[in-house]
């Protein structure tokens, strides 16, 4: 099996990739996460995921570089990671009682061939109405400050989620079903690996 390199500093993505049962090495990409041009959400996350994968690929002689990028979208407004507690509160106020979308771009580059696959996943998430006190107390925990959309579906933010349509793992930051299908295009089948090891 080709070695797998996860181009991410996110402990959540490492935790999710571990669920596939495949061995991998984390390599933190050194990239700017912003883009100059205005892009639709699916193109934005694909562009950023590919940028991360390309940043790591030159340091790999053989294997698959896997990268991802996630954004939350409310009424066509992209909500990335909040800059501070005020912005986190504003984002949660927007999401309160509303449905929003979570997009994650996934990029896989094979070395040394340079072959690549770039795709994305979209999930719809519905928040229950939140009170100002709930928002303030949640922001005070610090959990929202490094999360797209200012919440963690796998953490305390789960108590705000009334429903999810689509891939839950996408909301956490790595759509596992989509990634597994992409890996199979490169001859890496998680089920086959687990059965043989």
XYZ file of C-alpha atoms in Angstrom:
197
model
C 0.000 0.000 0.000
C 1.187 3.512 -0.772
C 2.233 5.518 2.297
C -0.342 8.153 3.298
C 0.575 11.645 4.468
C -2.054 13.860 6.079
C -1.348 17.503 5.273
C -3.009 18.970 8.350
C -2.329 20.338 11.821
C -5.883 19.459 12.903
C -6.128 16.835 15.650
C -9.737 16.260 14.578
C -8.704 15.271 11.056
C -6.064 12.909 12.440
C -8.677 11.347 14.726
C -11.079 10.904 11.821
C -8.478 9.442 9.459
C -7.583 6.905 12.161
C -11.155 5.576 11.859
C -10.327 4.224 8.394
C -7.712 1.954 9.969
C -4.961 3.067 7.595
C -1.472 4.032 8.802
C -0.512 7.611 8.006
C 2.016 10.316 8.850
C 1.057 13.890 9.674
C 2.931 16.632 7.802
C 1.858 20.161 8.678
C 1.503 22.349 5.553
C 2.828 25.882 5.645
C 0.216 27.808 3.679
C -1.948 30.894 3.798
C -5.570 29.804 4.135
C -7.131 32.886 2.556
C -7.840 33.417 -1.121
C -7.858 36.704 -2.992
C -10.686 36.027 -5.405
C -14.312 35.439 -4.393
C -15.183 31.808 -5.093
C -18.317 29.717 -4.564
C -17.972 27.639 -1.356
C -17.285 24.333 -3.100
C -14.524 25.888 -5.218
C -13.106 27.701 -2.198
C -12.661 24.541 -0.118
C -11.299 22.590 -3.077
C -8.795 25.375 -3.811
C -7.627 25.527 -0.192
C -7.408 21.747 0.180
C -5.332 21.497 -3.004
C -3.085 24.320 -1.794
C -2.369 22.367 1.412
C -1.673 19.151 -0.491
C 0.644 20.958 -2.918
C 2.543 22.512 -0.018
C 3.414 19.065 1.355
C 3.811 17.082 -1.891
C 7.365 18.301 -2.737
C 8.671 16.819 0.513
C 7.268 13.364 -0.298
C 9.053 11.008 -2.694
C 6.376 8.296 -2.837
C 2.858 8.071 -1.462
C -0.461 9.855 -1.205
C -0.823 13.338 0.249
C -4.283 13.920 1.726
C -5.520 17.419 2.570
C -8.850 18.990 3.490
C -10.403 22.360 4.210
C -13.776 23.117 5.823
C -16.023 26.172 5.846
C -19.482 26.916 7.186
C -21.858 28.791 4.871
C -24.910 30.751 5.978
C -26.974 32.492 3.271
C -23.970 32.505 0.891
C -21.767 34.040 3.602
C -18.645 31.995 4.329
C -17.927 31.648 8.037
C -14.359 30.568 8.676
C -12.634 30.477 12.051
C -13.622 33.470 14.206
C -10.893 36.049 14.852
C -12.010 36.637 18.452
C -14.825 36.065 20.952
C -16.919 38.886 19.501
C -16.839 37.375 16.033
C -17.583 33.929 17.454
C -20.692 35.328 19.175
C -21.798 37.015 15.950
C -21.449 33.777 13.985
C -23.426 31.761 16.524
C -26.164 34.415 16.509
C -26.435 34.032 12.725
C -26.667 30.243 12.974
C -29.197 30.281 15.835
C -32.507 28.745 14.758
C -31.334 28.469 11.143
C -30.055 25.880 8.708
C -26.565 26.287 7.274
C -24.218 24.290 5.088
C -20.809 22.814 5.790
C -18.443 22.271 2.868
C -15.205 20.310 3.042
C -12.802 20.138 0.144
C -10.633 17.025 -0.165
C -7.465 16.839 -2.258
C -5.268 13.787 -2.795
C -1.984 13.963 -4.702
C -0.021 10.847 -5.651
C 3.774 10.997 -5.712
C 5.824 10.641 -7.803
C 3.224 10.617 -10.630
C 1.627 13.928 -9.613
C -1.839 12.518 -10.315
C -4.477 14.227 -8.222
C -8.156 14.075 -7.314
C -9.959 17.087 -5.853
C -13.547 16.929 -4.659
C -15.859 18.181 -1.920
C -18.711 17.210 0.368
C -21.700 19.301 1.492
C -23.798 18.743 4.615
C -26.773 20.717 5.904
C -26.949 21.452 9.627
C -29.921 22.878 11.536
C -29.351 24.766 14.804
C -32.036 25.121 17.436
C -32.698 28.674 18.629
C -29.966 29.850 21.038
C -30.293 32.384 23.804
C -27.765 35.188 24.236
C -26.732 33.583 27.527
C -26.084 30.205 25.882
C -23.962 31.838 23.215
C -21.949 33.798 25.803
C -21.393 30.726 27.971
C -20.362 28.589 25.015
C -17.939 31.211 23.692
C -16.448 31.477 27.196
C -15.449 27.788 27.012
C -12.993 28.685 24.222
C -14.183 25.800 22.046
C -15.536 27.978 19.196
C -12.369 29.994 18.654
C -10.529 27.632 16.301
C -13.541 26.121 14.547
C -15.145 27.091 11.247
C -18.512 28.635 12.011
C -17.544 28.955 15.690
C -18.763 25.532 16.838
C -17.589 21.952 17.200
C -20.152 19.300 16.265
C -18.010 16.678 18.006
C -17.757 18.768 21.184
C -20.025 20.874 23.340
C -21.407 22.518 20.200
C -23.366 19.290 19.620
C -26.022 20.535 22.059
C -27.026 23.229 19.541
C -27.593 20.874 16.600
C -31.233 20.004 15.944
C -30.542 17.968 12.817
C -28.001 17.011 10.144
C -28.678 16.092 6.512
C -25.637 14.483 4.972
C -22.265 13.298 6.233
C -21.690 13.966 9.938
C -17.937 13.479 9.584
C -17.913 16.257 6.990
C -19.145 18.637 9.699
C -16.272 17.554 11.941
C -13.789 18.220 9.130
C -13.120 15.113 7.020
C -15.858 13.337 5.009
C -14.762 9.741 5.460
C -17.047 8.087 2.898
C -15.944 10.547 0.210
C -12.264 10.177 1.163
C -12.469 6.369 1.135
C -13.861 6.477 -2.418
C -11.043 8.770 -3.529
C -8.403 6.542 -1.924
C -9.821 3.552 -3.801
C -9.105 5.420 -7.052
C -5.435 5.188 -6.028
C -5.675 1.498 -5.148
C -6.040 1.996 -1.384
C -9.113 0.215 0.033
C -9.573 0.620 3.812
C -11.661 -2.575 4.102
C -9.084 -4.624 2.217
C -6.243 -3.188 4.321
C -7.973 -3.951 7.629
C -8.809 -7.497 6.535
C -5.216 -8.215 5.539
C -3.489 -6.674 8.579
